[in-house]
Coordinates of C-alpha atoms and ligand atoms in Angstrom, one line a residue:
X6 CA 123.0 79.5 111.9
X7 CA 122.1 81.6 108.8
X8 CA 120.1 84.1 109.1
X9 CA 116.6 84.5 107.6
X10 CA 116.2 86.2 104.3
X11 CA 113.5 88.5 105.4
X12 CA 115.7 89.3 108.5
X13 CA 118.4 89.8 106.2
X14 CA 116.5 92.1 104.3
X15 CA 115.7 94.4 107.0
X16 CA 118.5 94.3 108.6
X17 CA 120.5 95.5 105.5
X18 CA 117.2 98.4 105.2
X19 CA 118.1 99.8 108.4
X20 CA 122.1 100.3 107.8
X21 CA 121.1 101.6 104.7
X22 CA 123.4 98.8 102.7
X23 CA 121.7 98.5 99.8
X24 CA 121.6 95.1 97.7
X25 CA 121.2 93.0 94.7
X26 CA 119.3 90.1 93.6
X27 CA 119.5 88.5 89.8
X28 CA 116.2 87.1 88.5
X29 CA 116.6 83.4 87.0
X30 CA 113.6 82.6 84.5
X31 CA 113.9 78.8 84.2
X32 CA 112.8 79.1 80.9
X33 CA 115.5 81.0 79.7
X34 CA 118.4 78.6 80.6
X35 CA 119.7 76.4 78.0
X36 CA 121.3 74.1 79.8
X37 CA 123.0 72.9 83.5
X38 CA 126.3 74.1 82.2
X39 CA 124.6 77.5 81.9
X40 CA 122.9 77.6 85.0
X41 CA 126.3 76.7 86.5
X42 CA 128.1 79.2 85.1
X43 CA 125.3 81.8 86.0
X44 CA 125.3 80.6 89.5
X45 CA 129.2 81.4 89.8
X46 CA 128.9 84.7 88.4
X47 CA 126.5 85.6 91.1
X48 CA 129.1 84.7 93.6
X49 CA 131.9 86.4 92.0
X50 CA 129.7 89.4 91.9
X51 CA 128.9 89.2 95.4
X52 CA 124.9 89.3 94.3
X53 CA 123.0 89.5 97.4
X54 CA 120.0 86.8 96.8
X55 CA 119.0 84.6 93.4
X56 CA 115.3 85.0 93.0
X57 CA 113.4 82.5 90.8
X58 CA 110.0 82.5 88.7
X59 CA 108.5 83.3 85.6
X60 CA 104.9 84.2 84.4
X61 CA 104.8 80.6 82.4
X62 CA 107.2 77.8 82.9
X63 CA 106.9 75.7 79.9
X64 CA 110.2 73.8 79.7
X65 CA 112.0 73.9 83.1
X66 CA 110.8 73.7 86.5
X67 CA 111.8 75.7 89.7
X68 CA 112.6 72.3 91.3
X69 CA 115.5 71.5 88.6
X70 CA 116.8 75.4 88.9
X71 CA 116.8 75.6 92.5
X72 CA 118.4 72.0 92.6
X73 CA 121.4 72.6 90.4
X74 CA 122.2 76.2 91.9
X75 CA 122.1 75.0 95.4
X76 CA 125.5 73.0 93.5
X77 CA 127.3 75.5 92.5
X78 CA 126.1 78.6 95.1
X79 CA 125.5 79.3 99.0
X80 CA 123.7 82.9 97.7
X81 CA 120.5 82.9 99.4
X82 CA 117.8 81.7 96.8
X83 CA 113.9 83.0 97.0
X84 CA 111.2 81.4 95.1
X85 CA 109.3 84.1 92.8
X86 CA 106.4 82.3 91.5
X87 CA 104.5 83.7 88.5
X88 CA 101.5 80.9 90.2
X89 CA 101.1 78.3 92.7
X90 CA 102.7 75.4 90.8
X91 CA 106.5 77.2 90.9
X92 CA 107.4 75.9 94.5
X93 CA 110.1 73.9 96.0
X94 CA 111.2 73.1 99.4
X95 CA 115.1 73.2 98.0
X96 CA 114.7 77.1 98.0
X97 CA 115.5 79.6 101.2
X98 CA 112.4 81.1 101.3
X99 CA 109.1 81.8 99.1
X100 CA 108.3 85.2 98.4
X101 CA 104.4 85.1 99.1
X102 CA 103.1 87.8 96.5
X103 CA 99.4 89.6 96.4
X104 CA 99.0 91.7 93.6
X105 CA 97.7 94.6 95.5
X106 CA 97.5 97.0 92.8
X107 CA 95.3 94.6 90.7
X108 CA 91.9 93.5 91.3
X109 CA 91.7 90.5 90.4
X110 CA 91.2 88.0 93.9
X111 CA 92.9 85.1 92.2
X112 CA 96.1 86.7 92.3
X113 CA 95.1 88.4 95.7
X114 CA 94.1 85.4 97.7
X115 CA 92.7 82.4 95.5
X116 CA 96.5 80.9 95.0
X117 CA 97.2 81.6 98.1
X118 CA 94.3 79.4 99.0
X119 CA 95.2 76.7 96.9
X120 CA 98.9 76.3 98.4
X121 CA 98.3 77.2 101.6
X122 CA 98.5 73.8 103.8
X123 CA 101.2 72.5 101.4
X124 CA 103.1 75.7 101.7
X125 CA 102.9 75.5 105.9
X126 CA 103.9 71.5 105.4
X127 CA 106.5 72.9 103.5
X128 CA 108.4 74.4 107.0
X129 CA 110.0 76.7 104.1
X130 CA 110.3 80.5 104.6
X131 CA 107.4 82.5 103.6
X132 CA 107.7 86.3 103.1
X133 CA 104.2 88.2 102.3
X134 CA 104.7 90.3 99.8
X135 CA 102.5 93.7 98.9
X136 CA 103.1 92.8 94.8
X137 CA 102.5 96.7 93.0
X138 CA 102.8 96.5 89.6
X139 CA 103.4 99.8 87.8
X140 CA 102.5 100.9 84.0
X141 CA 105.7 100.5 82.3
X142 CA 105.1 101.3 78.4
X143 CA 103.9 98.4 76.9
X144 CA 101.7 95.1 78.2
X145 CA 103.7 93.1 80.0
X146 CA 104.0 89.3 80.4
X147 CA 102.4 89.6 84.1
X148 CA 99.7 92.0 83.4
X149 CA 98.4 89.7 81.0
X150 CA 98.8 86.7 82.4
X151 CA 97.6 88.2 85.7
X152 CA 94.3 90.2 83.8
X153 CA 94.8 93.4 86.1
X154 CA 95.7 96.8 85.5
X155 CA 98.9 98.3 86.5
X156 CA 99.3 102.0 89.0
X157 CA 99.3 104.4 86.7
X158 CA 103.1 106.1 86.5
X159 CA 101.9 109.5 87.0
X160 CA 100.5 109.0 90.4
X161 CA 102.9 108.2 93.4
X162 CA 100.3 108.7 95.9
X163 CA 98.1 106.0 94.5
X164 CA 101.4 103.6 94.6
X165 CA 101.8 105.2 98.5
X166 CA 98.5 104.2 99.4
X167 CA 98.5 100.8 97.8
X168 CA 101.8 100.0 99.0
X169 CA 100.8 101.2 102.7
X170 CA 97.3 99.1 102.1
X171 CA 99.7 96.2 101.8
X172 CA 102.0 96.9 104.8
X173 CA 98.8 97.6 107.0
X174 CA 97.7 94.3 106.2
X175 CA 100.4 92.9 107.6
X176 CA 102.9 92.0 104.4
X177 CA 106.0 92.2 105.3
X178 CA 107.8 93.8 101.9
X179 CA 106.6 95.6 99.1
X180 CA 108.0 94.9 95.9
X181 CA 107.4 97.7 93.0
X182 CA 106.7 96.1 89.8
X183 CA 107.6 97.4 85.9
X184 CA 107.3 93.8 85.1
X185 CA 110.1 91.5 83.5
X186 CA 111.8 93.2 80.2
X187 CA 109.5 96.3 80.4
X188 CA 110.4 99.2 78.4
X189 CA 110.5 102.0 81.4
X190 CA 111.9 101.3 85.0
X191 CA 109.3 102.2 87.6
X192 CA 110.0 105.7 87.8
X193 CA 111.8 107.8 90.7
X194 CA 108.6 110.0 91.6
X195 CA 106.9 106.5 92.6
X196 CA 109.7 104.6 94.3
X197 CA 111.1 107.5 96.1
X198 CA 107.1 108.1 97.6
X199 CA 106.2 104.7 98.2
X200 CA 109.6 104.7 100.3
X201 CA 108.7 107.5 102.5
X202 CA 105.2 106.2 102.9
X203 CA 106.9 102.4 104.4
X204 CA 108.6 100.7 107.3
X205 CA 109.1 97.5 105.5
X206 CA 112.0 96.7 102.5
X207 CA 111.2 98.2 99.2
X208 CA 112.5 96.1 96.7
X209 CA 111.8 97.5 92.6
X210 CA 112.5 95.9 89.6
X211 CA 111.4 95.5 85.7
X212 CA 113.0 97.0 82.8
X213 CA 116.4 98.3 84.8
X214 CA 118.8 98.0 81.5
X215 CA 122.2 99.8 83.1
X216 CA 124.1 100.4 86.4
X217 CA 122.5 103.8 86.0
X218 CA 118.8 102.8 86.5
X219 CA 119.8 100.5 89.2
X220 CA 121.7 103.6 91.3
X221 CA 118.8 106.0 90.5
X222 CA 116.2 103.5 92.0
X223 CA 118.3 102.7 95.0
X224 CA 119.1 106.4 95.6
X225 CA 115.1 107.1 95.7
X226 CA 114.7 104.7 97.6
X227 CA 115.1 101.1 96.7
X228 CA 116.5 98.8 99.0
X229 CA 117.0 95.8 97.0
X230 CA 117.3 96.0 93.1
X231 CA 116.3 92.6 90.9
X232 CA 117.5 92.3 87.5
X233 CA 116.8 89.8 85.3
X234 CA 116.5 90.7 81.5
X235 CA 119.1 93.3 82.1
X236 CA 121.8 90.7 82.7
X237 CA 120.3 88.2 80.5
X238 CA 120.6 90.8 77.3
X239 CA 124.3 92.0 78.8
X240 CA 125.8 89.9 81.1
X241 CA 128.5 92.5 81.8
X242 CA 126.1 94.0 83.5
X243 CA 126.2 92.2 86.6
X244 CA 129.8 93.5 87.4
X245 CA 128.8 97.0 86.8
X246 CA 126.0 97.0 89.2
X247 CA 128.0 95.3 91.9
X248 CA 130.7 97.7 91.9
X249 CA 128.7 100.3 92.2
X250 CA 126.8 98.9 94.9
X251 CA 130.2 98.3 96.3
X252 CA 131.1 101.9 95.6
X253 CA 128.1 103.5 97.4
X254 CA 128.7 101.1 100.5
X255 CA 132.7 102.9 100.5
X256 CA 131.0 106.1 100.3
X257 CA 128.8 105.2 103.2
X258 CA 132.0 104.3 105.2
X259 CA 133.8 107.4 104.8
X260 CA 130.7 109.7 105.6
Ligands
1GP322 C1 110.7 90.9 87.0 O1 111.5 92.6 88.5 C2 111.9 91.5 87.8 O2 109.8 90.5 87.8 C3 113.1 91.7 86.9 O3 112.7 92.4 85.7 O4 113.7 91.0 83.9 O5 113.0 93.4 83.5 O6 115.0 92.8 84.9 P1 113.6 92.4 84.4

């Protein structure tokens, strides 16, 4: 039996292996043949999850994404909902997300509420998830849509404690935030902080362009990387991450 995704994820956190998911907006696939393609690329690459989601869906639907990569791919997919309406039961798991730095309760609990018998009828996996977005450069598409403020970049130890707030209340991964095609990775300072502060998987993503910014955040701390605009603007850029994830995994061995 395969294991769970969030056991997965810790499991991999405490060898120190550290991994990759690819984030697939909906929106942004043209067509199956695409989403095909995409999905064998992932597998060539050995990416580690597919997560899925996007702050609107206005032409495809998570059901249709997660129904035509389950085809063509047995890479572990995790729902990444932007709101309540982006669910399937075809997916491996949800990734149940508070936005903790924000203070805005519909995003902390209210969709929550709205999904929450359906999600448990579901029998799906849910993973709550301590959502920290960080200030990035410009507005992004989820601190509009989502009407809060982002951590300020300059302050690690406001990221630590709001990170820690999450774990404390029992979420089981913090995810740290730039937001989808910002200008500036969340920066080292913050990520390498948060990390010391937590027991659970860190995962970071937003705005990492190059398989530089993807090592950097892992080195500091990152346990999971998610790209999605990255590979979208050069798709070369899958390969180059994964070999040198696959590069710092033979550098492990030989320590
Ligand atoms: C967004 O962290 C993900 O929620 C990925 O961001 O699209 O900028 O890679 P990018």
């Amino acid at each position: 039996m395969q294991m769970n995704l969030l056991n997965q994820l810790i499991k991999a956190s405490e060898q120190q292996q550290k991994q990759f998911a690819v984030l697939i907006d909906p929106d942004k696939i043209p067509d199956e043949n695409s989403l095909q393609k995409l999905a064998e690329r992932c597998e060539e690459n050995q990416v580690d999850y597919i997560f899925t989601g996007g702050s609107l869906l206005n032409t495809r639907t998570v059901d249709w994404t997660v129904s035509i990569l389950k085809q063509h791919t047995h890479i572990p997919i995790a729902l990444f909902p932007g709101d309540c309406t982006q669910f399937t039961e075809k997916a491996d798991a949800l990734l149940l997300l508070s936005l903790v730095s924000g203070r805005n309760p519909e995003y902390l609990i209210g969709q929550h509420v709205k999904s929450a018998v359906s999600l448990r009828k579901s029998g799906i996996e849910i993973i709550p998830t301590a959502y920290c977005l960080v200030e990035s450069g410009t507005t992004t598409s989820v601190e509009y849509i989502s009407n809060t403020r982002p951590l300020p970049r300059n302050k690690p130890d406001i990221a630590c404690s709001t990170a820690l707030a999450g774990e404390l209340l029992g979420m089981q991964l913090v995810y740290l935030e730039a937001g989808s095609g910002a200008k500036r990775p969340v920066p080292i300072s913050i990520i390498r902080k948060v990390k010391e502060c937590l027991s659970v998987p860190l995962i970071v993503g937003g705005g990492i362009r190059s398989a530089e910014d993807a090592s950097n955040a892992l080195d500091a701390g990152a346990d999971l990387i998610v790209i999605g605009n990255g590979i979208e603007k050069n798709p070369s850029l899958m390969a180059e991450v994964s070999s040198m994830i696959q590069a710092k995994k033979c550098l492990d061995i030989h320590q």
